[in-house]
């Protein structure tokens, strides 16, 4: 440790000497000596390789120093087989996997979602024989990190809700947000009960997990089509992005209610009553905490940082505290309500808070998908479970496709547009990763082998749904969009993106200024007139 510190100090001093420190040398050429200021680098020429080597050595020494400090505090936890070592390796591999998958870009197609690479990274680390022994993460650590990621997802969902959209959304968007989600959840519950032998409550848990559409796949694909002008005349990209948020909230609400009923003890009616109490209690607690965030902190403080910390802190506390008191389903609803109410009170000031919450999601997204992939052990999977599970997923997707097509039938769309909306409503990823393992965590706390088997089957099907529908959905949207949607040529109408008869103006949002592109007519040049002169003979 002492040698690392000395070496790092020496290299840093040498680097400063070569770059910044000035030497005063006498200069001849006049009667008096003048002082000439030069650098040591001018006296001793240094090659670019040596400078690169000095920088690399400094970085290596700094990393060694950091590792030494952590090792001296945590001991075996940061060595192979420890939790800290496993988390760091999992995070790095998940980030690299996401970057590699994001680099796969085909012409005229949207990029593959990086979450696939993150999920596969965790799956590989879990199932490679020698690596799985070194990369070990305790189940309590894994469950805690996944719950934190779930809190961040629910917070972002609450902040993203538009109150004007809740008041002004037309029937087609309401049908698109509610109908396919409820019908697919019921269909999957029935099919899983018949094929996999899941109890009815577990069937509905699986149904609501699989029924949520993935904004991580739909939103980037829709933004790409919107920038190219496909479907913007009828507001199809904006319609899908708006309805996706409500679809996810409905699925999470149904999942939380069924989860509370499943893990309750007592009679069936008491379990149903407890599930309803969890919904009501979560909403009331969210209203109280949301009103608190509207008024505190006061405006004479650093609002953005304090509001972000208080919002995330209360959201995480709600999710964990609901487990402590035995009302696990109330935490998610409380987080949704408090973030929505806080954003409603902050009005236009919510944008910087939402941006900071998004940065926290950038950190926990690789951890979430990596941990989800690491929960699946391929050697323990039953071929019959995988085969019947894929049958459940496919049947649910077919039913969802048909229901979506029927529900947008009277929305003013032609046949090609109806088919595109149905295809775009299939991908699954984010919500499945966030809530897919929640039942497994609760089953481990109960210590019941039967409950653990059911919850592991649910998690396996959630991972299979992500691996199959996320890439297929992204490719389907990219291939079908330019072929099935009408393209709005630039300059035909004014503010085409806002002229949809289904979506209000307030739902028109872009992620960054570089992504904003409006289709407007060119301004007309001013017409100059000359006075009329009579001809003279």
Short mmCIF file of C-alpha atoms in Angstrom, two decimals:
data_model
loop_
_atom_site.label_atom_id
_atom_site.label_comp_id
_atom_site.label_asym_id
_atom_site.label_seq_id
_atom_site.Cartn_x
_atom_site.Cartn_y
_atom_site.Cartn_z
CA UNK A 1 0.00 0.00 0.00
CA UNK A 2 2.79 2.43 0.94
CA UNK A 3 4.65 1.69 -2.30
CA UNK A 4 1.50 2.33 -4.34
CA UNK A 5 1.08 5.74 -2.73
CA UNK A 6 4.73 6.67 -3.27
CA UNK A 7 4.70 5.55 -6.91
CA UNK A 8 1.48 7.40 -7.64
CA UNK A 9 2.83 10.60 -6.03
CA UNK A 10 6.07 10.36 -8.01
CA UNK A 11 4.31 9.86 -11.34
CA UNK A 12 1.91 12.70 -10.65
CA UNK A 13 4.78 15.04 -9.78
CA UNK A 14 6.68 14.01 -12.90
CA UNK A 15 3.62 14.64 -15.04
CA UNK A 16 3.12 18.10 -13.54
CA UNK A 17 6.77 18.84 -14.10
CA UNK A 18 6.54 17.99 -17.78
CA UNK A 19 3.35 19.92 -18.42
CA UNK A 20 2.93 22.87 -16.07
CA UNK A 21 5.98 23.80 -14.04
CA UNK A 22 8.08 26.59 -15.54
CA UNK A 23 11.83 27.01 -15.16
CA UNK A 24 13.48 30.43 -15.18
CA UNK A 25 16.78 30.35 -17.09
CA UNK A 26 19.11 33.22 -17.91
CA UNK A 27 18.97 34.47 -21.48
CA UNK A 28 21.89 36.21 -23.15
CA UNK A 29 21.62 38.68 -25.95
CA UNK A 30 21.80 42.03 -24.23
CA UNK A 31 23.77 43.83 -21.62
CA UNK A 32 21.65 42.38 -18.84
CA UNK A 33 20.53 38.85 -18.35
CA UNK A 34 16.82 38.32 -19.01
CA UNK A 35 14.79 35.50 -17.52
CA UNK A 36 13.42 33.07 -20.06
CA UNK A 37 10.47 30.89 -18.95
CA UNK A 38 10.48 27.42 -20.47
CA UNK A 39 9.02 24.05 -19.51
CA UNK A 40 10.95 20.94 -18.62
CA UNK A 41 9.31 19.24 -21.61
CA UNK A 42 11.11 21.72 -23.87
CA UNK A 43 14.43 20.81 -22.26
CA UNK A 44 13.84 17.05 -22.32
CA UNK A 45 11.74 16.01 -25.35
CA UNK A 46 9.28 13.28 -24.42
CA UNK A 47 7.67 10.97 -26.97
CA UNK A 48 3.94 10.45 -27.14
CA UNK A 49 4.32 6.84 -26.08
CA UNK A 50 6.08 7.83 -22.87
CA UNK A 51 3.38 10.35 -22.05
CA UNK A 52 0.72 7.69 -22.68
CA UNK A 53 2.66 5.27 -20.49
CA UNK A 54 2.80 7.79 -17.65
CA UNK A 55 -0.96 8.37 -17.85
CA UNK A 56 -1.65 4.64 -17.92
CA UNK A 57 0.64 4.03 -14.98
CA UNK A 58 -1.06 6.75 -12.98
CA UNK A 59 -4.48 5.25 -13.70
CA UNK A 60 -3.32 1.76 -12.74
CA UNK A 61 -1.83 3.03 -9.50
CA UNK A 62 -5.01 4.94 -8.69
CA UNK A 63 -7.11 1.82 -9.29
CA UNK A 64 -4.75 -0.23 -7.12
CA UNK A 65 -5.03 2.38 -4.37
CA UNK A 66 -8.83 2.32 -4.55
CA UNK A 67 -8.88 -1.48 -4.42
CA UNK A 68 -6.51 -1.46 -1.46
CA UNK A 69 -8.72 0.94 0.48
CA UNK A 70 -11.85 -1.11 -0.20
CA UNK A 71 -10.08 -4.37 0.64
CA UNK A 72 -8.78 -2.99 3.91
CA UNK A 73 -12.37 -2.09 4.89
CA UNK A 74 -14.44 -5.01 3.55
CA UNK A 75 -11.93 -7.86 3.55
CA UNK A 76 -13.11 -10.92 1.61
CA UNK A 77 -16.16 -9.16 0.15
CA UNK A 78 -14.13 -7.52 -2.63
CA UNK A 79 -12.21 -10.68 -3.53
CA UNK A 80 -13.45 -13.39 -5.96
CA UNK A 81 -16.45 -15.04 -4.37
CA UNK A 82 -17.45 -11.92 -2.46
CA UNK A 83 -20.55 -9.80 -3.03
CA UNK A 84 -18.75 -6.58 -3.95
CA UNK A 85 -16.53 -8.37 -6.44
CA UNK A 86 -19.55 -10.06 -8.01
CA UNK A 87 -21.51 -6.82 -8.28
CA UNK A 88 -18.63 -4.95 -9.90
CA UNK A 89 -17.97 -7.72 -12.44
CA UNK A 90 -21.69 -8.04 -13.18
CA UNK A 91 -22.07 -4.29 -13.66
CA UNK A 92 -19.05 -4.05 -15.98
CA UNK A 93 -20.12 -7.06 -18.06
CA UNK A 94 -23.72 -5.79 -18.29
CA UNK A 95 -22.58 -2.36 -19.48
CA UNK A 96 -20.25 -3.92 -22.07
CA UNK A 97 -22.99 -6.31 -23.21
CA UNK A 98 -25.42 -3.44 -23.64
CA UNK A 99 -22.85 -1.44 -25.61
CA UNK A 100 -22.07 -4.36 -27.90
CA UNK A 101 -25.73 -5.06 -28.65
CA UNK A 102 -26.36 -1.35 -29.19
CA UNK A 103 -23.64 -1.34 -31.85
CA UNK A 104 -25.62 -3.84 -33.94
CA UNK A 105 -27.38 -1.53 -36.36
CA UNK A 106 -28.96 -2.56 -39.63
CA UNK A 107 -29.90 -0.10 -42.36
CA UNK A 108 -33.41 1.41 -42.02
CA UNK A 109 -33.93 -0.51 -38.76
CA UNK A 110 -33.97 0.75 -35.18
CA UNK A 111 -31.04 -0.37 -33.01
CA UNK A 112 -31.44 -3.43 -30.85
CA UNK A 113 -32.31 -2.56 -27.24
CA UNK A 114 -29.16 -2.67 -25.05
CA UNK A 115 -31.09 -4.47 -22.32
CA UNK A 116 -30.73 -7.70 -24.31
CA UNK A 117 -26.96 -7.56 -23.93
CA UNK A 118 -27.29 -6.82 -20.22
CA UNK A 119 -29.63 -9.76 -19.74
CA UNK A 120 -27.39 -12.14 -21.69
CA UNK A 121 -24.34 -10.98 -19.72
CA UNK A 122 -25.97 -12.00 -16.45
CA UNK A 123 -27.13 -15.27 -17.99
CA UNK A 124 -23.60 -16.12 -19.15
CA UNK A 125 -21.97 -15.22 -15.83
CA UNK A 126 -24.45 -17.46 -14.03
CA UNK A 127 -24.05 -20.53 -16.23
CA UNK A 128 -20.32 -20.65 -17.10
CA UNK A 129 -18.82 -23.28 -14.71
CA UNK A 130 -15.74 -21.52 -13.32
CA UNK A 131 -16.98 -17.96 -13.54
CA UNK A 132 -20.16 -18.63 -11.58
CA UNK A 133 -18.09 -19.58 -8.50
CA UNK A 134 -16.13 -16.33 -8.58
CA UNK A 135 -19.06 -14.05 -9.42
CA UNK A 136 -21.29 -14.70 -6.42
CA UNK A 137 -24.03 -12.34 -5.25
CA UNK A 138 -26.08 -13.02 -2.14
CA UNK A 139 -29.83 -13.31 -2.68
CA UNK A 140 -30.54 -10.56 -0.13
CA UNK A 141 -28.22 -8.16 -1.94
CA UNK A 142 -29.76 -9.08 -5.28
CA UNK A 143 -33.32 -8.61 -4.01
CA UNK A 144 -32.49 -5.24 -2.45
CA UNK A 145 -30.89 -3.91 -5.64
CA UNK A 146 -33.80 -5.10 -7.78
CA UNK A 147 -36.27 -3.40 -5.45
CA UNK A 148 -34.32 -0.15 -5.73
CA UNK A 149 -34.43 -0.45 -9.53
CA UNK A 150 -38.17 -1.12 -9.34
CA UNK A 151 -38.62 2.04 -7.26
CA UNK A 152 -36.77 4.08 -9.89
CA UNK A 153 -38.88 2.61 -12.71
CA UNK A 154 -42.13 3.41 -10.91
CA UNK A 155 -40.90 6.91 -10.10
CA UNK A 156 -40.13 7.57 -13.76
CA UNK A 157 -43.54 6.23 -14.74
CA UNK A 158 -45.28 8.56 -12.29
CA UNK A 159 -43.27 11.56 -13.45
CA UNK A 160 -44.03 10.74 -17.08
CA UNK A 161 -47.81 10.83 -16.70
CA UNK A 162 -49.42 13.89 -18.25
CA UNK A 163 -52.47 15.18 -16.31
CA UNK A 164 -53.91 16.85 -19.37
CA UNK A 165 -53.71 13.51 -21.19
CA UNK A 166 -55.69 11.88 -18.39
CA UNK A 167 -58.48 14.40 -18.99
CA UNK A 168 -58.37 14.68 -22.76
CA UNK A 169 -57.35 11.26 -24.10
CA UNK A 170 -59.79 9.94 -26.62
CA UNK A 171 -61.44 6.55 -26.54
CA UNK A 172 -58.95 4.88 -28.87
CA UNK A 173 -56.01 5.53 -26.54
CA UNK A 174 -57.97 4.37 -23.48
CA UNK A 175 -58.98 1.17 -25.27
CA UNK A 176 -55.41 0.58 -26.41
CA UNK A 177 -54.03 1.04 -22.88
CA UNK A 178 -56.59 -1.12 -21.03
CA UNK A 179 -58.02 -3.73 -23.38
CA UNK A 180 -54.96 -5.71 -24.57
CA UNK A 181 -53.39 -5.70 -21.10
CA UNK A 182 -56.45 -7.10 -19.31
CA UNK A 183 -57.33 -9.65 -22.00
CA UNK A 184 -53.77 -10.98 -22.30
CA UNK A 185 -53.46 -11.26 -18.51
CA UNK A 186 -56.66 -13.30 -18.30
CA UNK A 187 -55.68 -15.47 -21.28
CA UNK A 188 -52.22 -16.24 -19.88
CA UNK A 189 -53.75 -17.04 -16.47
CA UNK A 190 -56.10 -19.61 -18.02
CA UNK A 191 -53.47 -21.16 -20.31
CA UNK A 192 -50.80 -21.38 -17.59
CA UNK A 193 -53.32 -23.00 -15.24
CA UNK A 194 -54.13 -25.64 -17.86
CA UNK A 195 -50.64 -26.27 -19.25
CA UNK A 196 -48.27 -25.56 -16.36
CA UNK A 197 -50.58 -26.36 -13.47
CA UNK A 198 -50.15 -22.96 -11.81
CA UNK A 199 -52.79 -21.96 -9.23
CA UNK A 200 -55.19 -19.27 -10.35
CA UNK A 201 -53.56 -16.53 -8.32
CA UNK A 202 -50.13 -17.43 -9.70
CA UNK A 203 -51.61 -17.56 -13.18
CA UNK A 204 -52.83 -13.97 -12.85
CA UNK A 205 -49.46 -12.91 -11.42
CA UNK A 206 -47.81 -14.34 -14.54
CA UNK A 207 -50.51 -12.83 -16.74
CA UNK A 208 -50.02 -9.28 -15.49
CA UNK A 209 -46.24 -9.65 -15.68
CA UNK A 210 -46.41 -10.68 -19.35
CA UNK A 211 -49.17 -8.20 -20.24
CA UNK A 212 -47.07 -5.04 -19.87
CA UNK A 213 -45.61 -3.49 -23.01
CA UNK A 214 -41.97 -2.35 -22.88
CA UNK A 215 -41.28 1.39 -23.23
CA UNK A 216 -37.56 0.58 -23.59
CA UNK A 217 -38.32 -1.00 -26.98
CA UNK A 218 -41.37 0.94 -28.17
CA UNK A 219 -40.27 4.51 -27.41
CA UNK A 220 -36.90 4.54 -29.28
CA UNK A 221 -38.49 2.83 -32.28
CA UNK A 222 -41.38 5.30 -32.33
CA UNK A 223 -39.05 8.28 -32.07
CA UNK A 224 -37.07 7.00 -35.05
CA UNK A 225 -40.22 6.62 -37.16
CA UNK A 226 -41.48 10.01 -36.00
CA UNK A 227 -38.25 11.72 -37.08
CA UNK A 228 -38.61 10.12 -40.51
CA UNK A 229 -42.25 11.26 -40.76
CA UNK A 230 -43.93 7.82 -40.75
CA UNK A 231 -47.40 7.85 -39.22
CA UNK A 232 -47.17 11.37 -37.81
CA UNK A 233 -50.19 12.66 -39.73
CA UNK A 234 -52.49 10.50 -37.59
CA UNK A 235 -50.29 10.67 -34.49
CA UNK A 236 -49.51 6.95 -34.36
CA UNK A 237 -46.04 7.24 -32.72
CA UNK A 238 -47.35 9.65 -30.09
CA UNK A 239 -50.42 7.49 -29.51
CA UNK A 240 -48.32 4.39 -28.79
CA UNK A 241 -45.88 6.23 -26.52
CA UNK A 242 -48.73 7.77 -24.51
CA UNK A 243 -50.77 4.58 -24.16
CA UNK A 244 -47.69 2.58 -23.16
CA UNK A 245 -47.33 4.40 -19.84
CA UNK A 246 -50.94 3.69 -18.85
CA UNK A 247 -50.61 0.07 -19.99
CA UNK A 248 -47.60 -0.45 -17.70
CA UNK A 249 -49.28 1.19 -14.71
CA UNK A 250 -52.36 -1.01 -15.13
CA UNK A 251 -50.20 -4.15 -15.33
CA UNK A 252 -48.18 -3.19 -12.24
CA UNK A 253 -51.36 -2.42 -10.30
CA UNK A 254 -52.90 -5.78 -11.20
CA UNK A 255 -49.66 -7.59 -10.37
CA UNK A 256 -49.36 -5.90 -6.96
CA UNK A 257 -52.96 -6.77 -6.07
CA UNK A 258 -52.59 -10.44 -7.07
CA UNK A 259 -49.24 -10.68 -5.29
CA UNK A 260 -50.76 -9.40 -2.05
CA UNK A 261 -53.61 -11.90 -2.30
CA UNK A 262 -51.26 -14.82 -3.04
CA UNK A 263 -48.96 -14.32 -0.06
CA UNK A 264 -51.74 -13.58 2.42
CA UNK A 265 -52.75 -16.15 5.02
CA UNK A 266 -56.34 -16.85 5.99
CA UNK A 267 -59.58 -17.31 4.13
CA UNK A 268 -60.06 -16.37 0.50
CA UNK A 269 -62.36 -13.46 1.31
CA UNK A 270 -59.86 -12.09 3.81
CA UNK A 271 -57.12 -12.33 1.20
CA UNK A 272 -59.24 -10.44 -1.33
CA UNK A 273 -60.05 -7.83 1.31
CA UNK A 274 -56.37 -7.48 2.14
CA UNK A 275 -55.56 -6.98 -1.54
CA UNK A 276 -58.12 -4.19 -1.74
CA UNK A 277 -56.72 -2.66 1.45
CA UNK A 278 -53.26 -2.68 -0.10
CA UNK A 279 -54.55 -0.75 -3.12
CA UNK A 280 -56.41 1.80 -0.99
CA UNK A 281 -53.58 2.11 1.52
CA UNK A 282 -50.98 2.59 -1.20
CA UNK A 283 -53.02 5.33 -2.87
CA UNK A 284 -53.66 7.17 0.42
CA UNK A 285 -50.01 6.97 1.47
CA UNK A 286 -48.96 8.19 -1.98
CA UNK A 287 -51.32 11.17 -1.73
CA UNK A 288 -49.91 12.17 1.67
CA UNK A 289 -46.27 11.83 0.62
CA UNK A 290 -46.92 13.53 -2.71
CA UNK A 291 -48.46 16.57 -1.00
CA UNK A 292 -45.46 16.65 1.33
CA UNK A 293 -43.09 16.79 -1.66
CA UNK A 294 -45.08 19.63 -3.23
CA UNK A 295 -44.44 21.92 -0.24
CA UNK A 296 -41.04 20.65 0.97
CA UNK A 297 -38.31 21.63 0.40
CA UNK A 298 -38.98 25.36 0.25
CA UNK A 299 -38.07 27.40 -2.81
CA UNK A 300 -35.12 29.14 -1.15
CA UNK A 301 -33.07 25.92 -1.35
CA UNK A 302 -31.45 23.91 -4.14
CA UNK A 303 -34.74 22.53 -5.38
CA UNK A 304 -33.57 20.14 -8.09
CA UNK A 305 -31.09 18.18 -5.99
CA UNK A 306 -33.19 18.12 -2.82
CA UNK A 307 -36.39 17.22 -4.64
CA UNK A 308 -34.65 14.39 -6.48
CA UNK A 309 -33.13 12.98 -3.30
CA UNK A 310 -36.39 13.23 -1.37
CA UNK A 311 -38.41 11.74 -4.23
CA UNK A 312 -36.09 8.76 -4.68
CA UNK A 313 -35.69 8.33 -0.93
CA UNK A 314 -39.44 8.24 -0.28
CA UNK A 315 -40.00 5.91 -3.25
CA UNK A 316 -37.38 3.42 -2.09
CA UNK A 317 -38.61 3.69 1.50
CA UNK A 318 -42.21 2.99 0.39
CA UNK A 319 -41.25 -0.18 -1.46
CA UNK A 320 -39.13 -1.58 1.38
CA UNK A 321 -41.44 -0.46 4.21
CA UNK A 322 -44.41 -2.17 2.56
CA UNK A 323 -42.55 -5.49 2.91
CA UNK A 324 -41.83 -4.78 6.57
CA UNK A 325 -45.50 -4.23 7.48
CA UNK A 326 -46.74 -7.14 5.34
CA UNK A 327 -48.46 -5.09 2.60
CA UNK A 328 -46.06 -5.76 -0.26
CA UNK A 329 -48.47 -4.63 -2.97
CA UNK A 330 -48.95 -1.16 -1.49
CA UNK A 331 -45.37 0.03 -2.03
CA UNK A 332 -45.48 0.18 -5.81
CA UNK A 333 -48.82 2.00 -5.90
CA UNK A 334 -47.60 4.47 -3.28
CA UNK A 335 -44.53 5.24 -5.40
CA UNK A 336 -46.62 5.81 -8.53
CA UNK A 337 -49.09 8.11 -6.80
CA UNK A 338 -46.55 10.18 -4.87
CA UNK A 339 -44.35 10.79 -7.93
CA UNK A 340 -47.37 11.70 -10.08
CA UNK A 341 -48.77 14.08 -7.45
CA UNK A 342 -45.36 15.66 -6.86
CA UNK A 343 -44.91 16.25 -10.59
CA UNK A 344 -48.40 17.72 -10.74
CA UNK A 345 -47.50 20.22 -8.02
CA UNK A 346 -44.11 21.08 -9.48
CA UNK A 347 -45.63 21.71 -12.93
CA UNK A 348 -42.88 22.89 -15.29
CA UNK A 349 -40.17 22.44 -12.64
CA UNK A 350 -40.38 18.64 -12.87
CA UNK A 351 -38.19 18.39 -16.01
CA UNK A 352 -34.78 18.73 -14.27
CA UNK A 353 -35.91 16.34 -11.52
CA UNK A 354 -36.98 13.78 -14.12
CA UNK A 355 -33.59 14.17 -15.82
CA UNK A 356 -31.72 13.39 -12.59
CA UNK A 357 -33.97 10.39 -11.92
CA UNK A 358 -33.15 9.22 -15.44
CA UNK A 359 -29.44 9.36 -14.62
CA UNK A 360 -29.97 7.12 -11.63
CA UNK A 361 -31.79 4.68 -13.92
CA UNK A 362 -28.71 4.60 -16.18
CA UNK A 363 -26.79 3.17 -13.21
CA UNK A 364 -29.37 0.65 -12.02
CA UNK A 365 -30.51 -0.57 -15.45
CA UNK A 366 -27.39 -2.74 -16.02
CA UNK A 367 -27.67 -4.07 -12.47
CA UNK A 368 -31.35 -4.91 -12.86
CA UNK A 369 -31.11 -6.81 -16.14
CA UNK A 370 -27.80 -8.42 -15.16
CA UNK A 371 -29.26 -9.66 -11.87
CA UNK A 372 -32.38 -10.95 -13.63
CA UNK A 373 -30.26 -12.92 -16.07
CA UNK A 374 -28.13 -14.26 -13.22
CA UNK A 375 -31.22 -15.74 -11.53
CA UNK A 376 -31.70 -18.27 -14.35
CA UNK A 377 -29.73 -21.51 -14.17
CA UNK A 378 -30.04 -23.35 -17.47
CA UNK A 379 -29.08 -26.73 -15.99
CA UNK A 380 -32.08 -26.69 -13.64
CA UNK A 381 -34.63 -25.77 -16.30
CA UNK A 382 -37.05 -28.46 -17.34
CA UNK A 383 -37.53 -28.81 -21.12
CA UNK A 384 -41.25 -29.27 -20.58
CA UNK A 385 -41.42 -26.04 -18.56
CA UNK A 386 -39.60 -24.13 -21.29
CA UNK A 387 -41.72 -25.63 -24.07
CA UNK A 388 -45.07 -25.16 -22.34
CA UNK A 389 -43.99 -21.72 -21.17
CA UNK A 390 -43.22 -20.66 -24.73
CA UNK A 391 -46.65 -21.96 -25.72
CA UNK A 392 -48.25 -19.76 -23.03
CA UNK A 393 -46.29 -16.74 -24.26
CA UNK A 394 -47.18 -17.34 -27.92
CA UNK A 395 -50.88 -17.86 -27.19
CA UNK A 396 -50.94 -14.67 -25.15
CA UNK A 397 -49.20 -12.75 -27.95
CA UNK A 398 -51.65 -14.00 -30.59
CA UNK A 399 -54.62 -13.02 -28.43
CA UNK A 400 -53.07 -9.63 -27.73
CA UNK A 401 -52.46 -9.09 -31.44
CA UNK A 402 -56.09 -9.84 -32.33
CA UNK A 403 -57.55 -7.78 -29.47
CA UNK A 404 -55.38 -4.78 -30.32
CA UNK A 405 -56.45 -4.99 -33.97
CA UNK A 406 -60.12 -5.07 -32.98
CA UNK A 407 -59.90 -2.26 -30.41
CA UNK A 408 -58.37 0.22 -32.88
CA UNK A 409 -60.84 -0.76 -35.58
CA UNK A 410 -62.99 2.35 -35.10
CA UNK A 411 -60.10 4.72 -34.54
CA UNK A 412 -59.92 6.13 -38.03
CA UNK A 413 -56.98 3.98 -39.17
CA UNK A 414 -56.69 1.99 -42.36
CA UNK A 415 -55.90 -1.73 -42.50
CA UNK A 416 -52.12 -1.33 -42.70
CA UNK A 417 -52.03 1.09 -39.77
CA UNK A 418 -54.13 -1.24 -37.62
CA UNK A 419 -51.74 -4.10 -38.29
CA UNK A 420 -48.72 -1.94 -37.47
CA UNK A 421 -50.21 -0.82 -34.14
CA UNK A 422 -50.88 -4.46 -33.27
CA UNK A 423 -47.28 -5.46 -34.04
CA UNK A 424 -45.84 -2.49 -32.14
CA UNK A 425 -47.86 -3.50 -29.06
CA UNK A 426 -46.01 -6.82 -28.60
CA UNK A 427 -42.49 -6.15 -27.15
CA UNK A 428 -41.82 -6.87 -23.48
CA UNK A 429 -38.72 -6.10 -21.43
CA UNK A 430 -38.53 -3.43 -18.72
CA UNK A 431 -41.56 -4.19 -16.55
CA UNK A 432 -40.96 -7.94 -16.83
CA UNK A 433 -37.42 -7.49 -15.50
CA UNK A 434 -38.56 -5.15 -12.72
CA UNK A 435 -41.40 -7.22 -11.25
CA UNK A 436 -40.64 -10.70 -12.59
CA UNK A 437 -38.41 -11.61 -9.65
CA UNK A 438 -40.48 -9.96 -6.91
CA UNK A 439 -42.54 -13.09 -6.29
CA UNK A 440 -39.33 -15.16 -6.06
CA UNK A 441 -37.93 -12.83 -3.40
CA UNK A 442 -41.10 -13.12 -1.31
CA UNK A 443 -41.17 -16.90 -1.73
CA UNK A 444 -37.59 -17.12 -0.46
CA UNK A 445 -38.60 -15.14 2.62
CA UNK A 446 -41.45 -17.58 3.24
CA UNK A 447 -39.16 -20.60 2.77
CA UNK A 448 -41.90 -22.61 1.03
CA UNK A 449 -40.57 -24.96 -1.65
CA UNK A 450 -43.85 -25.02 -3.59
CA UNK A 451 -44.03 -21.23 -3.70
CA UNK A 452 -40.39 -21.05 -4.79
CA UNK A 453 -41.10 -23.47 -7.66
CA UNK A 454 -44.06 -21.41 -8.87
CA UNK A 455 -42.13 -18.16 -8.58
CA UNK A 456 -39.13 -19.60 -10.44
CA UNK A 457 -41.43 -20.73 -13.26
CA UNK A 458 -42.87 -17.21 -13.41
CA UNK A 459 -39.40 -15.67 -13.57
CA UNK A 460 -38.29 -18.13 -16.26
CA UNK A 461 -41.25 -17.22 -18.45
CA UNK A 462 -40.59 -13.51 -17.89
CA UNK A 463 -36.98 -13.93 -19.10
CA UNK A 464 -38.13 -16.01 -22.09
CA UNK A 465 -40.64 -13.29 -22.98
CA UNK A 466 -37.89 -10.66 -22.92
CA UNK A 467 -35.50 -12.72 -25.04
CA UNK A 468 -38.14 -13.50 -27.68
CA UNK A 469 -40.35 -10.42 -27.92
CA UNK A 470 -37.81 -7.61 -27.46
CA UNK A 471 -35.70 -8.29 -30.59
CA UNK A 472 -38.69 -9.48 -32.62
CA UNK A 473 -40.67 -6.40 -31.63
CA UNK A 474 -37.83 -4.02 -32.47
CA UNK A 475 -37.28 -5.67 -35.86
CA UNK A 476 -41.03 -5.83 -36.53
CA UNK A 477 -41.49 -2.12 -35.85
CA UNK A 478 -38.47 -1.22 -37.96
CA UNK A 479 -39.54 -3.39 -40.91
CA UNK A 480 -43.28 -2.74 -40.81
CA UNK A 481 -43.18 1.00 -40.11
CA UNK A 482 -41.81 2.24 -43.46
CA UNK A 483 -43.95 -0.27 -45.36
CA UNK A 484 -47.30 0.11 -43.58
CA UNK A 485 -47.37 3.75 -42.46
CA UNK A 486 -47.87 6.76 -44.66
CA UNK A 487 -44.93 9.14 -44.67
CA UNK A 488 -45.50 12.80 -44.07
CA UNK A 489 -43.40 14.77 -46.52
CA UNK A 490 -41.68 17.74 -45.00
CA UNK A 491 -43.47 20.97 -45.79
CA UNK A 492 -46.95 19.63 -46.57
CA UNK A 493 -48.66 20.74 -43.37
CA UNK A 494 -47.90 22.95 -40.43
CA UNK A 495 -47.11 21.26 -37.14
CA UNK A 496 -48.09 17.82 -38.36
CA UNK A 497 -46.77 16.24 -35.17
CA UNK A 498 -49.36 18.17 -33.19
CA UNK A 499 -52.33 17.82 -35.44
CA UNK A 500 -53.44 14.37 -34.31
CA UNK A 501 -57.08 14.16 -33.42
CA UNK A 502 -56.33 11.58 -30.73
CA UNK A 503 -53.48 13.09 -28.70
CA UNK A 504 -53.34 16.52 -27.03
CA UNK A 505 -50.50 18.95 -27.67
CA UNK A 506 -48.99 18.45 -24.22
CA UNK A 507 -47.97 14.88 -25.05
CA UNK A 508 -45.58 16.00 -27.79
CA UNK A 509 -42.19 15.50 -26.15
CA UNK A 510 -38.68 14.81 -27.34
CA UNK A 511 -35.72 13.38 -25.47
CA UNK A 512 -33.14 15.96 -26.48
CA UNK A 513 -32.91 19.01 -28.72
CA UNK A 514 -31.05 16.98 -31.32
CA UNK A 515 -34.04 14.66 -31.68
CA UNK A 516 -36.59 17.41 -32.17
CA UNK A 517 -37.72 17.80 -35.75
CA UNK A 518 -40.86 19.62 -36.81
CA UNK A 519 -42.54 19.52 -40.17
CA UNK A 520 -43.49 23.12 -40.93
CA UNK A 521 -44.05 25.04 -44.09
CA UNK A 522 -41.45 27.50 -45.24
CA UNK A 523 -42.29 31.09 -44.39
CA UNK A 524 -43.59 33.02 -47.29
CA UNK A 525 -41.48 35.85 -48.58
CA UNK A 526 -42.95 39.33 -48.14
CA UNK A 527 -44.75 40.54 -51.23
CA UNK A 528 -43.59 43.92 -52.45
CA UNK A 529 -45.91 46.07 -54.54
CA UNK A 530 -45.13 49.00 -56.80
CA UNK A 531 -47.50 51.91 -57.29
CA UNK A 532 -49.48 51.86 -60.50
CA UNK A 533 -48.49 54.56 -62.99
CA UNK A 534 -50.66 55.74 -65.78
CA UNK A 535 -49.21 55.70 -69.24
CA UNK A 536 -48.69 59.15 -70.72
CA UNK A 537 -49.07 59.84 -74.36
#
